[in-house]
CSV table of C-alpha atoms in Angstrom, one decimal:
chain,number,residue,atom,x,y,z
A,1,MET,CA,-36.9,36.1,5.2
A,2,PRO,CA,-33.5,35.6,6.6
A,3,ILE,CA,-30.3,33.8,5.0
A,4,ILE,CA,-29.7,30.5,7.1
A,5,PRO,CA,-26.2,30.3,5.4
A,6,LEU,CA,-25.0,27.3,4.7
A,7,PRO,CA,-22.3,25.0,6.1
A,8,ARG,CA,-18.5,25.3,3.5
A,9,ARG,CA,-18.5,22.0,2.0
A,10,LEU,CA,-22.8,21.2,1.5
A,11,LEU,CA,-22.4,25.0,0.1
A,12,LEU,CA,-19.7,24.4,-2.1
A,13,THR,CA,-21.1,21.0,-3.7
A,14,ALA,CA,-24.5,22.4,-4.1
A,15,LEU,CA,-21.9,25.1,-6.8
A,16,ALA,CA,-19.9,22.6,-8.4
A,17,ALA,CA,-22.9,19.9,-8.7
A,18,ALA,CA,-22.9,20.6,-12.6
A,19,VAL,CA,-18.7,20.6,-12.7
A,20,LEU,CA,-18.3,16.8,-12.4
A,21,VAL,CA,-14.9,15.5,-12.9
A,22,VAL,CA,-15.3,11.7,-13.9
A,23,GLY,CA,-14.5,9.6,-11.2
A,24,LEU,CA,-13.8,12.8,-8.8
A,25,PRO,CA,-16.4,14.5,-6.5
A,26,SER,CA,-18.0,17.0,-8.0
A,27,TRP,CA,-17.4,20.3,-5.9
A,28,ALA,CA,-13.9,20.0,-6.2
A,29,ALA,CA,-13.5,22.9,-9.1
A,30,ALA,CA,-15.4,25.1,-6.5
A,31,ASP,CA,-13.7,25.0,-3.8
A,32,PRO,CA,-10.2,27.3,-3.3
A,33,LEU,CA,-8.3,25.8,-0.8
A,34,PRO,CA,-4.7,23.4,-2.6
A,35,SER,CA,-5.8,20.3,-3.2
A,36,ALA,CA,-4.4,16.6,-2.1
A,37,VAL,CA,-4.2,13.3,-2.6
A,38,VAL,CA,-4.0,11.2,0.4
A,39,ALA,CA,-1.9,8.0,1.1
A,40,LEU,CA,-2.6,6.4,4.8
A,41,GLY,CA,-1.1,2.6,5.9
A,42,ASP,CA,1.8,1.2,6.0
A,43,SER,CA,5.4,0.8,4.0
A,44,ALA,CA,3.8,-0.6,0.5
A,45,ALA,CA,2.3,3.2,0.8
A,46,SER,CA,5.1,5.2,2.6
A,47,GLY,CA,7.3,4.3,-0.5
A,48,GLU,CA,9.6,1.7,1.5
A,49,GLY,CA,11.7,0.6,-1.0
A,50,ALA,CA,11.8,3.4,-3.3
A,51,GLY,CA,15.1,5.3,-1.2
A,52,ASP,CA,15.5,9.0,-0.6
A,53,TYR,CA,13.5,9.4,1.8
A,54,LEU,CA,12.5,11.7,3.6
A,55,PRO,CA,14.1,13.7,6.3
A,56,GLY,CA,12.5,13.2,9.9
A,57,THR,CA,12.1,9.6,8.6
A,58,ARG,CA,14.9,8.2,8.8
A,59,GLY,CA,15.4,6.9,12.3
A,60,GLU,CA,15.2,10.6,13.4
A,61,GLY,CA,14.9,10.9,17.1
A,62,GLY,CA,12.8,7.1,16.4
A,63,ASP,CA,10.5,7.9,13.5
A,64,TRP,CA,11.5,4.9,10.5
A,65,CYS,CA,8.2,5.7,8.3
A,66,HIS,CA,10.7,5.8,5.6
A,67,ARG,CA,8.8,7.8,3.5
A,68,SER,CA,9.6,8.6,0.0
A,69,PRO,CA,9.3,11.3,-2.6
A,70,ALA,CA,9.2,8.7,-5.2
A,71,ALA,CA,5.8,7.1,-3.4
A,72,TYR,CA,2.7,6.6,-5.6
A,73,VAL,CA,0.6,9.6,-3.9
A,74,HIS,CA,2.7,11.7,-5.4
A,75,ARG,CA,2.8,10.3,-8.8
A,76,THR,CA,-0.9,10.0,-9.4
A,77,GLY,CA,-1.5,13.9,-10.7
A,78,LEU,CA,-4.7,13.4,-9.4
A,79,ALA,CA,-4.4,16.9,-7.2
A,80,ASP,CA,-1.7,19.8,-6.3
A,81,VAL,CA,0.1,17.7,-4.1
A,82,GLY,CA,0.5,14.7,-2.9
A,83,ILE,CA,0.8,13.6,1.2
A,84,ASP,CA,1.9,10.6,2.4
A,85,LEU,CA,0.6,10.5,6.5
A,86,ALA,CA,1.5,5.9,6.0
A,87,CYS,CA,4.3,4.8,7.4
A,88,SER,CA,6.6,1.6,7.4
A,89,GLY,CA,5.3,-1.3,9.7
A,90,ALA,CA,2.1,0.1,10.1
A,91,GLY,CA,-1.1,-2.2,11.2
A,92,SER,CA,-4.6,-1.7,10.9
A,93,THR,CA,-4.8,-0.1,14.6
A,94,HIS,CA,-2.1,2.7,13.8
A,95,VAL,CA,-4.2,3.9,11.2
A,96,GLY,CA,-7.5,4.2,12.9
A,97,PHE,CA,-8.1,6.1,16.3
A,98,GLY,CA,-6.9,5.6,19.3
A,99,GLY,CA,-4.5,3.2,18.6
A,100,PRO,CA,-0.8,3.1,20.2
A,101,ALA,CA,1.9,5.1,18.4
A,102,HIS,CA,3.7,3.2,15.7
A,103,HIS,CA,7.5,4.8,15.3
A,104,THR,CA,6.5,7.9,17.5
A,105,GLU,CA,3.6,8.9,15.2
A,106,GLY,CA,-0.1,9.2,16.6
A,107,SER,CA,-3.2,8.1,14.5
A,108,GLN,CA,-2.8,8.3,10.7
A,109,ALA,CA,-6.7,9.3,11.2
A,110,ALA,CA,-6.4,11.9,13.3
A,111,ARG,CA,-4.2,13.6,11.3
A,112,LEU,CA,-5.7,13.4,8.4
A,113,VAL,CA,-8.8,15.4,9.9
A,114,GLU,CA,-6.4,17.8,10.4
A,115,VAL,CA,-5.0,17.5,6.2
A,116,ALA,CA,-8.7,17.0,5.1
A,117,ARG,CA,-9.6,20.9,7.1
A,118,SER,CA,-6.6,22.1,5.4
A,119,HIS,CA,-6.6,20.8,1.8
A,120,ARG,CA,-9.6,20.4,-0.7
A,121,VAL,CA,-8.8,16.2,0.0
A,122,PRO,CA,-10.5,14.4,-3.7
A,123,VAL,CA,-8.9,11.5,-2.6
A,124,VAL,CA,-7.8,9.3,-0.1
A,125,THR,CA,-6.0,5.8,0.1
A,126,LEU,CA,-5.9,3.0,2.2
A,127,GLN,CA,-3.5,0.4,1.8
A,128,VAL,CA,-2.8,-1.6,5.2
A,129,GLY,CA,-3.0,-5.3,6.5
A,130,ALA,CA,-0.1,-6.4,5.5
A,131,ASN,CA,1.7,-6.0,9.1
A,132,ASP,CA,-1.3,-7.5,11.2
A,133,GLU,CA,-2.1,-11.6,11.0
A,134,PRO,CA,-0.8,-12.0,7.6
A,135,ASP,CA,2.6,-11.2,8.9
A,136,LEU,CA,3.8,-10.4,5.0
A,137,SER,CA,8.1,-9.4,6.5
A,138,GLY,CA,7.4,-12.4,9.0
A,139,THR,CA,6.4,-14.6,5.8
A,140,ALA,CA,9.9,-13.6,3.8
A,141,VAL,CA,11.8,-14.0,6.7
A,142,ALA,CA,10.0,-17.7,6.9
A,143,CYS,CA,10.3,-18.5,2.9
A,144,ILE,CA,14.3,-17.9,3.8
A,145,ARG,CA,15.0,-20.2,6.4
A,146,ALA,CA,13.2,-22.9,4.5
A,147,PHE,CA,15.7,-22.0,1.5
A,148,ILE,CA,18.6,-21.8,3.1
A,149,GLU,CA,18.2,-24.4,6.5
A,150,PRO,CA,15.8,-26.6,4.6
A,151,VAL,CA,15.7,-28.5,7.2
A,152,GLY,CA,11.3,-28.7,7.5
A,153,PRO,CA,9.3,-28.0,5.3
A,154,PRO,CA,9.0,-25.1,3.1
A,155,CYS,CA,7.2,-22.0,3.9
A,156,ARG,CA,4.1,-23.3,1.2
A,157,GLU,CA,3.3,-25.6,3.8
A,158,THR,CA,3.9,-24.5,7.4
A,159,VAL,CA,2.7,-20.4,6.4
A,160,GLY,CA,0.2,-22.1,3.7
A,161,ARG,CA,-2.0,-24.4,5.8
A,162,VAL,CA,-2.7,-21.2,8.5
A,163,TRP,CA,-3.6,-18.7,5.7
A,164,ALA,CA,-6.9,-18.6,5.1
A,165,ASP,CA,-7.1,-18.3,9.2
A,166,ARG,CA,-4.8,-15.3,8.8
A,167,LEU,CA,-6.2,-13.5,6.1
A,168,ALA,CA,-10.1,-14.3,8.6
A,169,ALA,CA,-8.2,-12.2,11.0
A,170,MET,CA,-6.7,-9.2,9.4
A,171,GLU,CA,-10.3,-8.8,7.6
A,172,PRO,CA,-12.3,-7.2,10.9
A,173,ARG,CA,-8.9,-5.0,11.2
A,174,VAL,CA,-8.9,-3.7,8.1
A,175,GLU,CA,-12.7,-2.5,8.5
A,176,ALA,CA,-11.7,-1.1,11.3
A,177,ALA,CA,-9.1,1.2,9.8
A,178,ALA,CA,-11.1,2.3,7.5
A,179,ARG,CA,-14.4,2.8,9.3
A,180,ASP,CA,-11.7,5.5,11.3
A,181,VAL,CA,-10.8,6.9,7.9
A,182,ARG,CA,-14.6,7.1,6.8
A,183,ALA,CA,-15.1,9.2,9.8
A,184,ALA,CA,-12.4,11.6,9.9
A,185,MET,CA,-13.4,12.5,6.6
A,186,ARG,CA,-16.6,13.1,8.1
A,187,GLU,CA,-15.0,14.9,11.2
A,188,ALA,CA,-13.9,17.7,8.9
A,189,GLY,CA,-16.7,18.3,6.6
A,190,TYR,CA,-17.0,15.8,4.5
A,191,PRO,CA,-20.1,13.4,3.2
A,192,ASP,CA,-19.1,9.7,2.2
A,193,ASP,CA,-19.7,10.9,-1.5
A,194,GLY,CA,-17.6,14.4,-1.6
A,195,TYR,CA,-14.0,12.2,-2.3
A,196,ALA,CA,-12.7,8.7,-3.2
A,197,LEU,CA,-11.8,6.7,-1.1
A,198,VAL,CA,-9.4,3.8,-2.4
A,199,LEU,CA,-8.3,0.3,-0.7
A,200,LEU,CA,-5.7,-1.4,-2.6
A,201,SER,CA,-3.7,-4.3,-1.8
A,202,TYR,CA,-0.4,-5.4,-2.7
A,203,ALA,CA,2.2,-6.5,-5.8
A,204,ALA,CA,3.0,-10.3,-5.8
A,205,PRO,CA,6.9,-9.5,-4.9
A,206,GLY,CA,8.9,-12.7,-6.7
A,207,THR,CA,7.6,-15.4,-8.9
A,208,GLU,CA,8.2,-18.8,-10.2
A,209,ALA,CA,9.9,-17.5,-13.3
A,210,MET,CA,13.3,-16.9,-11.8
A,211,PRO,CA,16.3,-17.7,-13.3
A,212,LEU,CA,18.5,-20.8,-11.3
A,213,TRP,CA,21.1,-18.5,-9.8
A,214,HIS,CA,18.1,-16.5,-8.1
A,215,ALA,CA,19.7,-17.1,-4.7
A,216,PHE,CA,22.5,-15.5,-5.3
A,217,GLN,CA,21.7,-12.5,-6.7
A,218,GLY,CA,19.1,-11.7,-4.1
A,219,CYS,CA,15.7,-13.6,-3.9
A,220,PRO,CA,16.9,-16.6,-1.5
A,221,TYR,CA,13.8,-18.4,-1.5
A,222,SER,CA,12.3,-21.1,-3.4
A,223,ARG,CA,10.7,-21.2,-6.9
A,224,PRO,CA,7.7,-23.0,-5.3
A,225,ASP,CA,7.1,-21.1,-2.9
A,226,ALA,CA,8.0,-18.3,-4.7
A,227,GLY,CA,5.1,-19.1,-7.0
A,228,TRP,CA,3.0,-19.9,-3.9
A,229,ALA,CA,3.3,-16.3,-2.5
A,230,ARG,CA,1.7,-15.3,-6.2
A,231,THR,CA,-0.2,-17.7,-7.0
A,232,VAL,CA,-2.2,-18.8,-3.6
A,233,ALA,CA,-0.9,-16.5,-1.3
A,234,PHE,CA,-1.9,-13.4,-2.5
A,235,PRO,CA,-4.7,-12.9,-4.6
A,236,PRO,CA,-7.4,-13.5,-1.6
A,237,LEU,CA,-5.1,-11.2,0.4
A,238,ALA,CA,-6.6,-9.0,-2.5
A,239,ALA,CA,-9.7,-10.6,-2.6
A,240,ALA,CA,-10.1,-10.5,1.3
A,241,ILE,CA,-9.2,-6.2,1.0
A,242,GLU,CA,-11.9,-6.3,-1.9
A,243,ARG,CA,-14.4,-7.4,0.9
A,244,VAL,CA,-13.8,-4.9,2.8
A,245,ALA,CA,-14.4,-2.1,0.0
A,246,GLY,CA,-17.7,-3.3,-0.2
A,247,ARG,CA,-18.7,-3.4,3.2
A,248,VAL,CA,-17.0,0.4,3.5
A,249,GLY,CA,-18.5,1.7,0.9
A,250,ALA,CA,-15.2,2.5,-1.1
A,251,ARG,CA,-13.5,1.5,-4.3
A,252,PHE,CA,-11.0,-1.3,-4.8
A,253,LEU,CA,-7.7,-1.5,-7.0
A,254,ASP,CA,-5.9,-4.6,-7.0
A,255,LEU,CA,-2.1,-4.8,-7.4
A,256,THR,CA,-1.5,-8.1,-6.8
A,257,ARG,CA,-0.5,-8.2,-11.3
A,258,ILE,CA,1.1,-4.7,-11.0
A,259,ALA,CA,5.2,-6.1,-11.1
A,260,GLU,CA,4.2,-9.3,-13.7
A,261,GLY,CA,7.5,-9.8,-15.6
A,262,ARG,CA,9.0,-7.5,-13.2
A,263,GLU,CA,9.3,-9.1,-10.2
A,264,ALA,CA,12.9,-9.4,-8.0
A,265,CYS,CA,15.3,-11.0,-9.1
A,266,THR,CA,13.5,-11.5,-13.2
A,267,GLY,CA,16.2,-8.8,-13.7
A,268,PRO,CA,18.3,-7.1,-15.7
A,269,LEU,CA,18.3,-4.9,-12.0
A,270,ARG,CA,17.4,-1.5,-14.1
A,271,ASP,CA,14.4,-2.9,-14.8
A,272,GLU,CA,12.4,-4.8,-12.0
A,273,TRP,CA,9.4,-3.1,-10.2
A,274,GLN,CA,10.3,-4.8,-6.2
A,275,ARG,CA,13.2,-4.3,-4.9
A,276,ARG,CA,15.7,-7.5,-3.6
A,277,LEU,CA,16.4,-8.7,-0.2
A,278,THR,CA,19.0,-5.7,1.1
A,279,VAL,CA,20.9,-7.6,4.3
A,280,ASP,CA,22.1,-11.1,4.4
A,281,PRO,CA,19.6,-13.9,4.0
A,282,GLY,CA,22.1,-15.8,7.1
A,283,SER,CA,21.8,-13.3,9.5
A,284,LEU,CA,18.6,-12.5,9.1
A,285,VAL,CA,16.7,-16.0,9.5
A,286,ARG,CA,19.1,-16.1,13.0
A,287,GLY,CA,18.4,-13.1,14.1
A,288,THR,CA,22.0,-11.4,14.6
A,289,LEU,CA,21.0,-8.3,12.7
A,290,ASP,CA,21.8,-5.3,14.5
A,291,ALA,CA,18.7,-2.3,14.6
A,292,ARG,CA,20.0,-0.8,11.7
A,293,ALA,CA,20.6,-3.0,9.7
A,294,LEU,CA,17.2,-4.5,10.5
A,295,HIS,CA,15.6,-0.9,8.8
A,296,VAL,CA,17.5,-1.8,6.0
A,297,PHE,CA,15.9,-4.7,5.9
A,298,GLN,CA,12.7,-3.4,5.4
A,299,GLU,CA,13.6,-2.1,2.1
A,300,SER,CA,13.4,-5.7,1.1
A,301,PHE,CA,10.3,-6.9,-1.3
A,302,HIS,CA,9.3,-3.5,-1.7
A,303,PRO,CA,8.3,-1.3,-4.7
A,304,THR,CA,11.4,0.4,-6.1
A,305,ALA,CA,10.9,4.2,-7.4
A,306,ALA,CA,9.6,3.3,-11.0
A,307,GLY,CA,7.1,0.7,-10.0
A,308,HIS,CA,5.7,3.5,-7.5
A,309,ALA,CA,5.3,5.9,-10.0
A,310,ALA,CA,3.4,2.6,-12.6
A,311,ILE,CA,1.0,2.5,-9.3
A,312,GLY,CA,0.8,6.5,-9.3
A,313,ALA,CA,-0.1,6.0,-13.0
A,314,CYS,CA,-2.6,3.2,-12.8
A,315,LEU,CA,-4.3,5.0,-9.6
A,316,ALA,CA,-4.7,7.4,-11.6
A,317,GLY,CA,-6.1,6.1,-14.4
A,318,PHE,CA,-8.9,4.2,-12.2
A,319,VAL,CA,-9.8,7.5,-10.2
A,320,ARG,CA,-10.5,8.9,-13.1
A,321,SER,CA,-12.6,5.8,-15.1
A,322,GLY,CA,-15.5,6.4,-11.6
A,323,ALA,CA,-15.5,2.7,-12.1
A,324,GLN,CA,-16.1,1.0,-8.4
A,325,ARG,CA,-13.2,-2.2,-9.0
A,326,GLY,CA,-10.4,-2.6,-11.0
A,327,ALA,CA,-6.7,-3.9,-11.1
A,328,CYS,CA,-3.0,-2.9,-12.4
A,329,VAL,CA,-1.9,-4.4,-15.4
A,330,PRO,CA,1.6,-4.2,-16.7
A,331,GLU,CA,2.2,-3.6,-20.3
A,332,PRO,CA,4.7,-4.6,-22.3
A,333,ASP,CA,6.6,-1.7,-22.6
A,334,GLY,CA,7.0,-0.9,-19.1
A,335,SER,CA,3.9,1.1,-18.2
A,336,ALA,CA,0.9,-0.1,-16.4
A,337,HIS,CA,-3.3,0.6,-17.2
A,338,ALA,CA,-5.8,0.2,-14.7
A,339,GLU,CA,-8.3,-2.3,-16.3
A,340,VAL,CA,-12.0,-1.6,-14.5
A,341,ARG,CA,-13.9,-4.3,-13.6
A,342,ALA,CA,-17.6,-4.8,-13.4
């Protein structure tokens, strides 16, 4: 009887069926390729705010993706390497197939296919949606404008009135991107259960617990608006992403609380896990910043290198747990752990 060879991925799965690393695909130990955790998404995943951006992503040739070697994808210890395909300012269409180029780069899903063919990929992360209808950068500007030019209602009222509608419009976009990530991995030869796809939400950058002089420290927005963002805006944003994860069969890790107690302007600066405003607030709201200063503004209210280290450790614990749902919870000692949900 002739021997019919199995496709490579199926053969490896069969050979390693008895070798199960908790939370990771069973064929991981059998594949001779170098292993890689791959991150897709926007600035929260690229490492914006963590500094020391890699050459080629610092504006050269128009590429402002701002990928940092301190980004959480490099801090998990779940694979031989971390590969960062995320790009600052990216929206869901920049992740999926067939979307427009962003900062000179094409589809992240298309590049994922090539990475997944040249590496063993046990984990893919996706963090996207902030630059779709929620427009977190624009929301931050609205809150700053309401504080330094207090002639109208606060941003918790202006943005708050349309927040639910924005999230409803974002949800199908994120789902389309996630489904394209699934399609990319299938094109590279992976079954849906052959790797962990993890969708992440966003860390709330500010808090109403700021000191009275916060505006002079780099947080020129009101404490009530900061409280609204932390307790009213970010939790339903996370819930929307979690719903998408459920529909595409992905796992979900909530980052909303990870910087709790270490938000911007809670000080001392060395202990904060969120960057403060990096440009002059007046120039920002008047729209007089030049192009380079606008790219400096990109760093504002993003996780610091220490914040990314905490996210990476929490992500690793979550993946290894095998749980489908979890949240990153900060510890008093400056660490964070994954709290598993039912």
